[in-house]
Short mmCIF file of C-alpha atoms in Angstrom, two decimals:
data_model
loop_
_atom_site.label_atom_id
_atom_site.label_comp_id
_atom_site.label_asym_id
_atom_site.label_seq_id
_atom_site.Cartn_x
_atom_site.Cartn_y
_atom_site.Cartn_z
CA ARG A 263 4.26 33.08 -35.15
CA PHE A 264 4.35 32.68 -31.37
CA GLU A 265 2.95 29.90 -29.21
CA PHE A 266 1.41 32.07 -26.51
CA CYS A 267 -1.41 30.53 -24.50
CA GLU A 268 -4.85 32.09 -24.69
CA PRO A 269 -5.02 34.93 -22.13
CA ALA A 270 -7.42 34.62 -19.19
CA PHE A 271 -8.70 37.67 -17.31
CA VAL A 272 -9.97 37.79 -13.74
CA VAL A 273 -11.53 40.86 -12.10
CA GLY A 274 -10.75 41.28 -8.44
CA ASN A 275 -8.36 42.59 -5.82
CA CYS A 276 -4.90 41.03 -6.07
CA LEU A 277 -4.56 41.25 -2.30
CA GLU A 278 -7.46 38.80 -1.95
CA ILE A 279 -6.08 35.90 -4.03
CA ALA A 280 -7.02 32.49 -2.68
CA SER A 281 -4.32 30.82 -0.59
CA ASP A 282 -4.41 27.62 -2.69
CA SER A 283 -3.55 29.50 -5.91
CA HIS A 284 -0.59 28.22 -7.94
CA GLN A 285 2.61 30.23 -8.42
CA TYR A 286 3.74 32.10 -11.49
CA ASP A 287 6.89 32.65 -13.58
CA ARG A 288 6.30 36.37 -14.18
CA ILE A 289 4.26 38.90 -12.20
CA TYR A 290 3.87 42.64 -12.84
CA CYS A 291 2.01 44.90 -10.43
CA GLY A 292 0.85 48.24 -11.84
CA ALA A 293 0.13 49.97 -8.52
CA GLY A 294 2.17 50.91 -5.48
CA VAL A 295 2.64 48.05 -3.01
CA GLN A 296 2.93 48.80 0.68
CA LYS A 297 5.81 47.30 2.63
CA ASP A 298 3.34 45.14 4.59
CA HIS A 299 2.27 43.34 1.39
CA GLU A 300 5.76 42.76 -0.04
CA ASN A 301 6.07 39.18 1.24
CA TYR A 302 2.51 38.42 0.13
CA MET A 303 3.41 39.33 -3.47
CA LYS A 304 6.74 37.48 -3.36
CA ILE A 305 5.11 34.20 -2.31
CA LEU A 306 3.11 34.17 -5.58
CA LEU A 307 6.38 33.58 -7.49
CA LYS A 308 7.83 30.26 -8.55
CA VAL A 309 11.49 29.57 -7.88
CA GLY A 310 13.30 31.35 -10.72
CA GLY A 311 10.33 33.66 -11.31
CA ILE A 312 10.53 37.45 -11.57
CA LEU A 313 8.25 40.01 -9.91
CA VAL A 314 8.22 43.68 -10.92
CA MET A 315 6.33 46.07 -8.67
CA PRO A 316 6.55 49.66 -7.36
CA ILE A 317 7.39 49.73 -3.67
CA GLU A 318 8.38 52.76 -1.61
CA ASP A 319 8.57 54.95 -4.76
CA GLN A 320 11.01 52.55 -6.45
CA LEU A 321 10.19 50.21 -9.34
CA THR A 322 11.71 47.01 -7.97
CA GLN A 323 12.59 43.75 -9.70
CA ILE A 324 12.57 40.67 -7.44
CA LEU A 325 13.99 37.29 -8.48
CA ARG A 326 13.07 34.24 -6.41
CA THR A 327 16.26 32.18 -6.09
CA GLY A 328 14.97 29.55 -3.65
CA GLN A 329 12.11 28.58 -1.38
CA ASN A 330 13.03 31.29 1.14
CA THR A 331 15.53 33.45 -0.77
CA TRP A 332 14.99 36.40 -3.11
CA GLU A 333 17.19 38.90 -4.92
CA SER A 334 15.87 42.42 -5.45
CA LYS A 335 17.17 45.48 -7.27
CA ASN A 336 15.74 48.95 -7.85
CA ILE A 337 15.19 49.87 -11.50
CA LEU A 338 14.15 53.53 -11.29
CA ALA A 339 12.31 56.02 -9.13
CA VAL A 340 8.57 56.09 -9.85
CA SER A 341 5.31 57.38 -8.44
CA PHE A 342 2.27 55.08 -8.55
CA ALA A 343 -1.15 55.17 -6.98
CA PRO A 344 -1.33 52.61 -4.14
CA LEU A 345 -3.11 49.28 -4.34
CA VAL A 346 -6.75 49.28 -3.24
CA GLN A 347 -6.99 47.75 0.20
CA PRO A 348 -9.24 44.68 0.63
CA ASN A 349 -12.85 45.21 1.66
CA ARG A 350 -14.54 43.03 4.24
CA ASN A 351 -18.02 41.66 3.61
CA ASP A 352 -20.88 41.60 6.09
CA ASN A 353 -19.39 38.60 7.92
CA GLY A 354 -16.09 40.40 8.42
CA LYS A 355 -14.25 38.13 5.95
CA HIS A 356 -12.49 38.91 2.70
CA ASP A 357 -13.96 37.77 -0.62
CA THR A 358 -11.19 35.61 -2.06
CA VAL A 359 -10.32 35.83 -5.76
CA GLY A 360 -9.95 32.54 -7.60
CA LEU A 361 -7.41 32.43 -10.43
CA PRO A 362 -7.70 30.13 -13.47
CA PRO A 363 -6.25 26.66 -12.92
CA CYS A 364 -3.01 25.76 -14.66
CA ALA A 365 -4.14 22.92 -16.94
CA VAL A 366 -1.86 20.76 -19.08
CA ARG A 367 -2.51 21.08 -22.83
CA ASN A 368 -4.34 18.21 -24.45
CA LEU A 369 -2.71 16.00 -27.09
CA GLN A 370 -4.44 17.85 -29.95
CA ASP A 371 -2.99 21.21 -28.88
CA LEU A 372 0.47 19.73 -28.39
CA ALA A 373 0.32 18.19 -31.88
CA ARG A 374 -0.66 21.54 -33.40
CA ILE A 375 2.24 23.29 -31.65
CA TYR A 376 4.71 20.63 -32.86
CA ILE A 377 3.50 20.82 -36.48
CA ARG A 378 3.68 24.62 -36.54
CA ARG A 379 7.13 24.58 -34.94
CA THR A 380 8.40 22.07 -37.51
CA LEU A 381 7.04 24.12 -40.43
CA ARG A 382 8.52 27.30 -38.94
CA ASN A 383 11.95 25.65 -38.72
CA PHE A 384 11.68 24.59 -42.39
CA ILE A 385 10.81 28.18 -43.39
CA ASN A 386 13.74 29.62 -41.42
CA GLU A 387 16.15 27.12 -43.00
CA GLU A 388 14.87 27.93 -46.51
CA MET A 389 15.25 31.66 -45.92
CA LYS A 390 18.79 31.21 -44.58
CA ALA A 391 19.71 29.04 -47.57
CA LYS A 392 18.41 31.71 -49.95
CA GLY A 393 20.13 34.47 -47.99
CA ILE A 394 16.86 36.25 -47.29
CA ALA A 395 16.87 38.27 -44.10
CA GLN A 396 13.63 38.79 -42.21
CA LYS A 397 12.49 42.37 -42.74
CA ALA A 398 11.25 44.48 -39.89
CA PRO A 399 7.89 46.21 -40.39
CA PRO A 400 8.32 49.61 -42.13
CA LYS A 401 8.40 52.62 -39.88
CA ARG A 402 6.08 55.53 -40.44
CA LYS A 403 7.71 58.57 -41.93
CA ARG A 404 7.80 61.49 -39.54
CA ARG A 405 6.59 64.81 -40.74
CA ARG A 406 9.06 67.59 -40.77
CA CYS A 407 8.25 70.24 -38.19
CA ARG A 408 8.08 73.82 -39.35
CA ARG A 409 10.36 76.18 -37.52
CA ARG A 410 9.06 79.39 -36.04
CA ARG A 411 9.98 82.60 -37.78
CA ILE A 412 12.32 84.66 -35.63
CA ASN A 413 11.28 88.26 -35.10
CA THR A 414 13.56 91.17 -34.27
CA TYR A 415 12.50 94.13 -32.19
CA VAL A 416 13.36 97.70 -33.11
CA PHE A 417 13.15 100.65 -30.74
CA VAL A 418 11.44 103.67 -32.33
CA GLY A 419 11.34 106.43 -29.79
CA ASN A 420 9.80 104.85 -26.68
CA GLN A 421 8.02 102.06 -28.57
CA LEU A 422 9.18 98.51 -29.17
CA ILE A 423 8.09 97.44 -32.69
CA PRO A 424 8.50 93.79 -33.80
CA GLN A 425 10.02 93.39 -37.23
CA PRO A 426 10.24 90.04 -39.09
CA LEU A 427 13.70 88.86 -40.02
CA ASP A 428 13.67 86.50 -42.99
CA SER A 429 16.82 84.67 -43.93
CA GLU A 430 17.51 82.61 -47.03
CA GLU A 431 17.59 79.44 -44.92
CA ASP A 432 14.12 80.14 -43.47
CA GLU A 433 12.70 80.78 -46.94
CA ARG A 434 14.27 77.57 -48.25
CA MET A 435 12.81 75.56 -45.37
CA GLU A 436 9.37 77.05 -45.94
CA ASP A 437 9.54 76.15 -49.63
CA ASP A 438 10.55 72.57 -48.74
CA ASN A 439 7.69 72.29 -46.28
CA LYS A 440 5.22 73.57 -48.88
CA GLU A 441 6.48 71.03 -51.42
CA GLU A 442 6.11 68.19 -48.90
CA GLU A 443 2.59 69.31 -48.01
CA ASP A 444 1.65 69.48 -51.71
CA LYS A 445 2.98 65.93 -52.18
CA ASP A 446 0.99 64.71 -49.18
CA HIS A 447 -2.21 66.21 -50.58
CA SER A 448 -1.63 65.07 -54.14
CA GLU A 449 -0.65 61.48 -53.38
CA PRO A 450 -3.50 59.39 -52.00
CA LEU A 451 -2.74 57.45 -48.86
CA LYS A 452 -1.98 53.85 -49.75
CA PRO A 453 -2.96 51.24 -47.20
CA GLU A 454 0.05 49.42 -45.80
CA GLU A 455 0.22 45.87 -47.03
CA PRO A 456 0.54 43.34 -44.21
CA PRO A 457 3.75 41.28 -44.24
CA ARG A 458 3.59 37.85 -45.81
CA ASN A 459 2.66 35.11 -43.40
CA LEU A 460 4.95 32.35 -44.65
CA LEU A 461 3.84 29.92 -41.98
CA ARG A 462 0.19 30.26 -43.01
CA GLU A 463 1.09 29.85 -46.70
CA LYS A 464 3.01 26.69 -45.85
CA ILE A 465 0.08 25.28 -43.89
CA MET A 466 -2.46 26.09 -46.61
CA SER A 467 -0.31 24.35 -49.23
CA LEU A 468 -0.25 21.06 -47.32
CA PRO A 469 -2.43 18.17 -48.62
CA LEU A 470 -4.64 18.21 -45.53
CA PRO A 471 -8.40 18.51 -44.95
CA GLU A 472 -9.65 22.08 -44.73
CA SER A 473 -10.85 21.56 -41.15
CA LEU A 474 -7.35 20.51 -40.07
CA LYS A 475 -5.79 23.50 -41.85
CA ALA A 476 -8.24 25.79 -40.06
CA TYR A 477 -7.28 24.20 -36.75
CA LEU A 478 -3.56 24.64 -37.43
CA THR A 479 -4.11 28.36 -38.16
CA TYR A 480 -6.26 28.83 -35.04
CA TYR A 481 -9.29 29.49 -37.31
CA ARG A 482 -7.83 32.84 -38.31
CA GLU A 483 -8.46 34.35 -41.72
CA LYS A 484 -5.18 36.29 -41.97
#
């Protein structure tokens, strides 16, 4: 459904990123950033990019508006553990972290994206023409919580004796809860059916070789 690129993961300290690394559109930092490292994190942004990071107990959103200009606003007060400070090796230098290069997609990938986008547009137009609205995935039904029974306390002499107080409403709620529990036990749990993948169905119905269909569906079985 979406044309996200394949994720790439790198293990290392973000304060040791190589100086020749490219800049990014979106950056999120999940640890507290010290004021000394604020400019270091902001330089990793492209112009028009957004950085979200906790700094001085405030979750801050920073928008880079130019080569040397930024706009920042505080979102909410937070408390995060601080970033791990860089460690020096035996030579007294930092071990730099290399990030994956930003490579242009090859012609085959671009063709796949264009074909899938075209088929998706056809599907959306067909659904609009038929007046079919896209359904959201069904939400799980929440179980009804059972209320506590309220007790009253009666003084008998010098003793305080608890005494249950049952009302008609409490009894009715208990009966409803029992009926719901009986239904849950009696009805077997049915596995939720996954939503129809119209784009995959459209691709599989095309008069194309099976290898090309597999490539268009990213070799996925569902």
